[in-house]
């Protein structure tokens, strides 16, 4: 299973990558595989605030609808509008073009602590 | 050449494509010269002819008979769709519903001329109250989800009447049917979802921690969607009542309880029942559905209107009820379904209904025992009327539950409910119902074991299934992404 080494993960199967002071958020390859074909992503509005562990959007697959949980708190500064017309991008490139939102973190140092490193996330998915 | 050798996988034309201008199957009376003025805005009045297909009667009959052979239905084969109770629908139900004394009535006739129909509704109401142990009932809702919504509107009305406000939240377990949170949101409440405990039942400590006086109520299915009886149901209901909340039983699984246990006796304030599940009216394309809601006395003033009154053997319709939430369907709901349900109840009698529930439970446990060595049991204990398995053993062989479901179609069996409840990975939810013989259950077991064997030896045959159906595997994701269900003549 593909678990890139430069990302941090949540138990709910989101990943984040901190780049230029912004946290890019998506769901993991494991998550897209469990969900199956993604048919719709409900994205938040830009400017909306996200709170660690709380839902900021929903993802709908053929089998089920799931909440998307914010890995960290902050302000939503960008959403991936490609997903509006091509939600399957999440299935194809969960760690790349299938990113979901960018968050400007409000308390990154403290909130990053409970996030899982790649080894811990790999253990979590094989448990 | 227009014809090719017949194949089940040939395309079926739409009836519109069979249409030929001027061809008719039935003589209709001539249109009157003067039609009444339809009191509608001008832009809503049709000014071109209706585009109906023009076919002869035999073309119409053949079209639909052919379609019916390409579809899976309970008259054709086994249909173990969990939480749906796809039991056989006795033909006498249809015969009675088609009786001219029922079929040719109008709800606008005077009550003096519809006493028999009103008595039928009254008698069915009494029978359903006896089965559920409740005090009063509405037959209006057209399905279970509408029943949920109706009951939640009554919960709102109850709290507004009693406390001046409707309260805020409704609690559900994470095994709830998807209709529960949907009904809650549409009725204007917030959803509080609680995790089930390790034995698959409602987590009482989590419930206790989430109760406060802003809780309007709890919705719970019993037996729950894992096919397990909520053994602490009295304690659960008492807890919710202790903060002034009301408790609703989703009656989707009532087929496990008839003559054995009653929601009213457990302490529920309201419940629905699905006539199209438990009471053998058509289900799954053959509907319409019917989801009566039964309530305890304290909710009765809020029932939808109209209601039927009976006095000295005479029946009347009452519309004037100050606290009613209003109507949720015209008149008394889907009337033809009510006739069928009463026919079923009267055919079976009280002992028969009890035997139905007992046999539904026995059949599910028979499948549990036969299948659980091969398919992983989610909760290893006796179940009620349905058994929930996980396809995880087969996932390890490289196939998913979807593939197992599609492969079942090749063997002429409708797949179980899959991927629900959401808390079970690779879920297979199997409800055989009481209608099926031991021979049918054994054949199903044999097919399921064969499919497991195929998963090991030739997983491709599962992944590319179905092979023998009129249409091969559908692009479900494509259908959801690009929903297109309209027919345009000119496209």
CSV table of N, CA, C and O in Angstrom, one decimal, chain B residues 87 121 126 148 170 208 219 225 276 278 311 393 404 445 449 464 467 475 481:
chain,number,residue,atom,x,y,z
B,87,UNK,N,-40.6,-11.3,1.3
B,87,UNK,CA,-41.3,-12.5,1.4
B,87,UNK,C,-42.3,-12.7,0.2
B,87,UNK,O,-42.6,-11.7,-0.5
B,121,UNK,N,-60.5,-0.4,6.8
B,121,UNK,CA,-59.4,0.4,7.4
B,121,UNK,C,-59.4,0.3,8.9
B,121,UNK,O,-58.4,0.1,9.5
B,126,UNK,N,-57.0,-2.0,13.9
B,126,UNK,CA,-57.1,-2.7,15.1
B,126,UNK,C,-56.1,-3.9,15.2
B,126,UNK,O,-55.4,-4.1,16.2
B,148,UNK,N,-41.4,7.5,9.4
B,148,UNK,CA,-40.4,8.1,10.4
B,148,UNK,C,-40.7,9.6,10.4
B,148,UNK,O,-40.7,10.2,11.5
B,170,UNK,N,-32.1,14.5,17.9
B,170,UNK,CA,-32.6,13.1,18.0
B,170,UNK,C,-31.3,12.2,17.9
B,170,UNK,O,-30.4,12.4,17.1
B,208,UNK,N,-26.2,7.4,27.9
B,208,UNK,CA,-26.3,8.1,29.1
B,208,UNK,C,-25.5,9.5,29.0
B,208,UNK,O,-26.0,10.5,29.4
B,219,UNK,N,-34.3,7.3,18.0
B,219,UNK,CA,-34.8,6.4,17.0
B,219,UNK,C,-34.0,5.1,17.0
B,219,UNK,O,-32.7,5.2,16.9
B,225,UNK,N,-30.1,-3.5,12.9
B,225,UNK,CA,-29.8,-3.8,11.5
B,225,UNK,C,-28.7,-4.9,11.5
B,225,UNK,O,-28.3,-5.4,10.4
B,276,UNK,N,-45.4,-3.4,3.2
B,276,UNK,CA,-44.7,-4.0,2.0
B,276,UNK,C,-43.5,-4.9,2.5
B,276,UNK,O,-42.8,-5.5,1.6
B,278,UNK,N,-43.4,-6.7,6.3
B,278,UNK,CA,-44.0,-7.7,7.2
B,278,UNK,C,-45.3,-8.2,6.7
B,278,UNK,O,-45.6,-9.4,7.0
B,311,UNK,N,-68.8,4.1,15.7
B,311,UNK,CA,-69.8,4.2,16.8
B,311,UNK,C,-71.0,3.3,16.4
B,311,UNK,O,-71.5,3.4,15.3
B,393,UNK,N,-13.1,-12.7,4.6
B,393,UNK,CA,-12.3,-13.9,4.3
B,393,UNK,C,-12.1,-13.9,2.8
B,393,UNK,O,-11.0,-14.3,2.3
B,404,UNK,N,-19.0,-10.8,-5.1
B,404,UNK,CA,-19.8,-12.0,-4.6
B,404,UNK,C,-21.3,-11.7,-5.0
B,404,UNK,O,-22.0,-12.6,-5.5
B,445,UNK,N,-27.1,-21.9,0.1
B,445,UNK,CA,-25.8,-22.2,0.8
B,445,UNK,C,-24.8,-22.8,-0.1
B,445,UNK,O,-23.6,-22.4,-0.2
B,449,UNK,N,-21.2,-21.3,-1.1
B,449,UNK,CA,-19.9,-22.0,-0.9
B,449,UNK,C,-19.2,-22.2,-2.2
B,449,UNK,O,-17.9,-22.1,-2.2
B,464,UNK,N,-15.6,-10.2,-12.9
B,464,UNK,CA,-16.2,-9.8,-14.2
B,464,UNK,C,-17.7,-10.2,-14.2
B,464,UNK,O,-18.4,-10.1,-15.2
B,467,UNK,N,-22.3,-12.8,-15.7
B,467,UNK,CA,-22.1,-13.2,-17.0
B,467,UNK,C,-23.3,-13.6,-17.7
B,467,UNK,O,-23.4,-13.6,-19.0
B,475,UNK,N,-21.9,0.2,-14.8
B,475,UNK,CA,-21.0,1.3,-14.4
B,475,UNK,C,-21.8,2.1,-13.3
B,475,UNK,O,-22.3,3.2,-13.6
B,481,UNK,N,-22.5,9.5,-11.3
B,481,UNK,CA,-21.8,10.8,-11.6
B,481,UNK,C,-22.6,11.5,-12.7
B,481,UNK,O,-22.7,12.7,-12.8
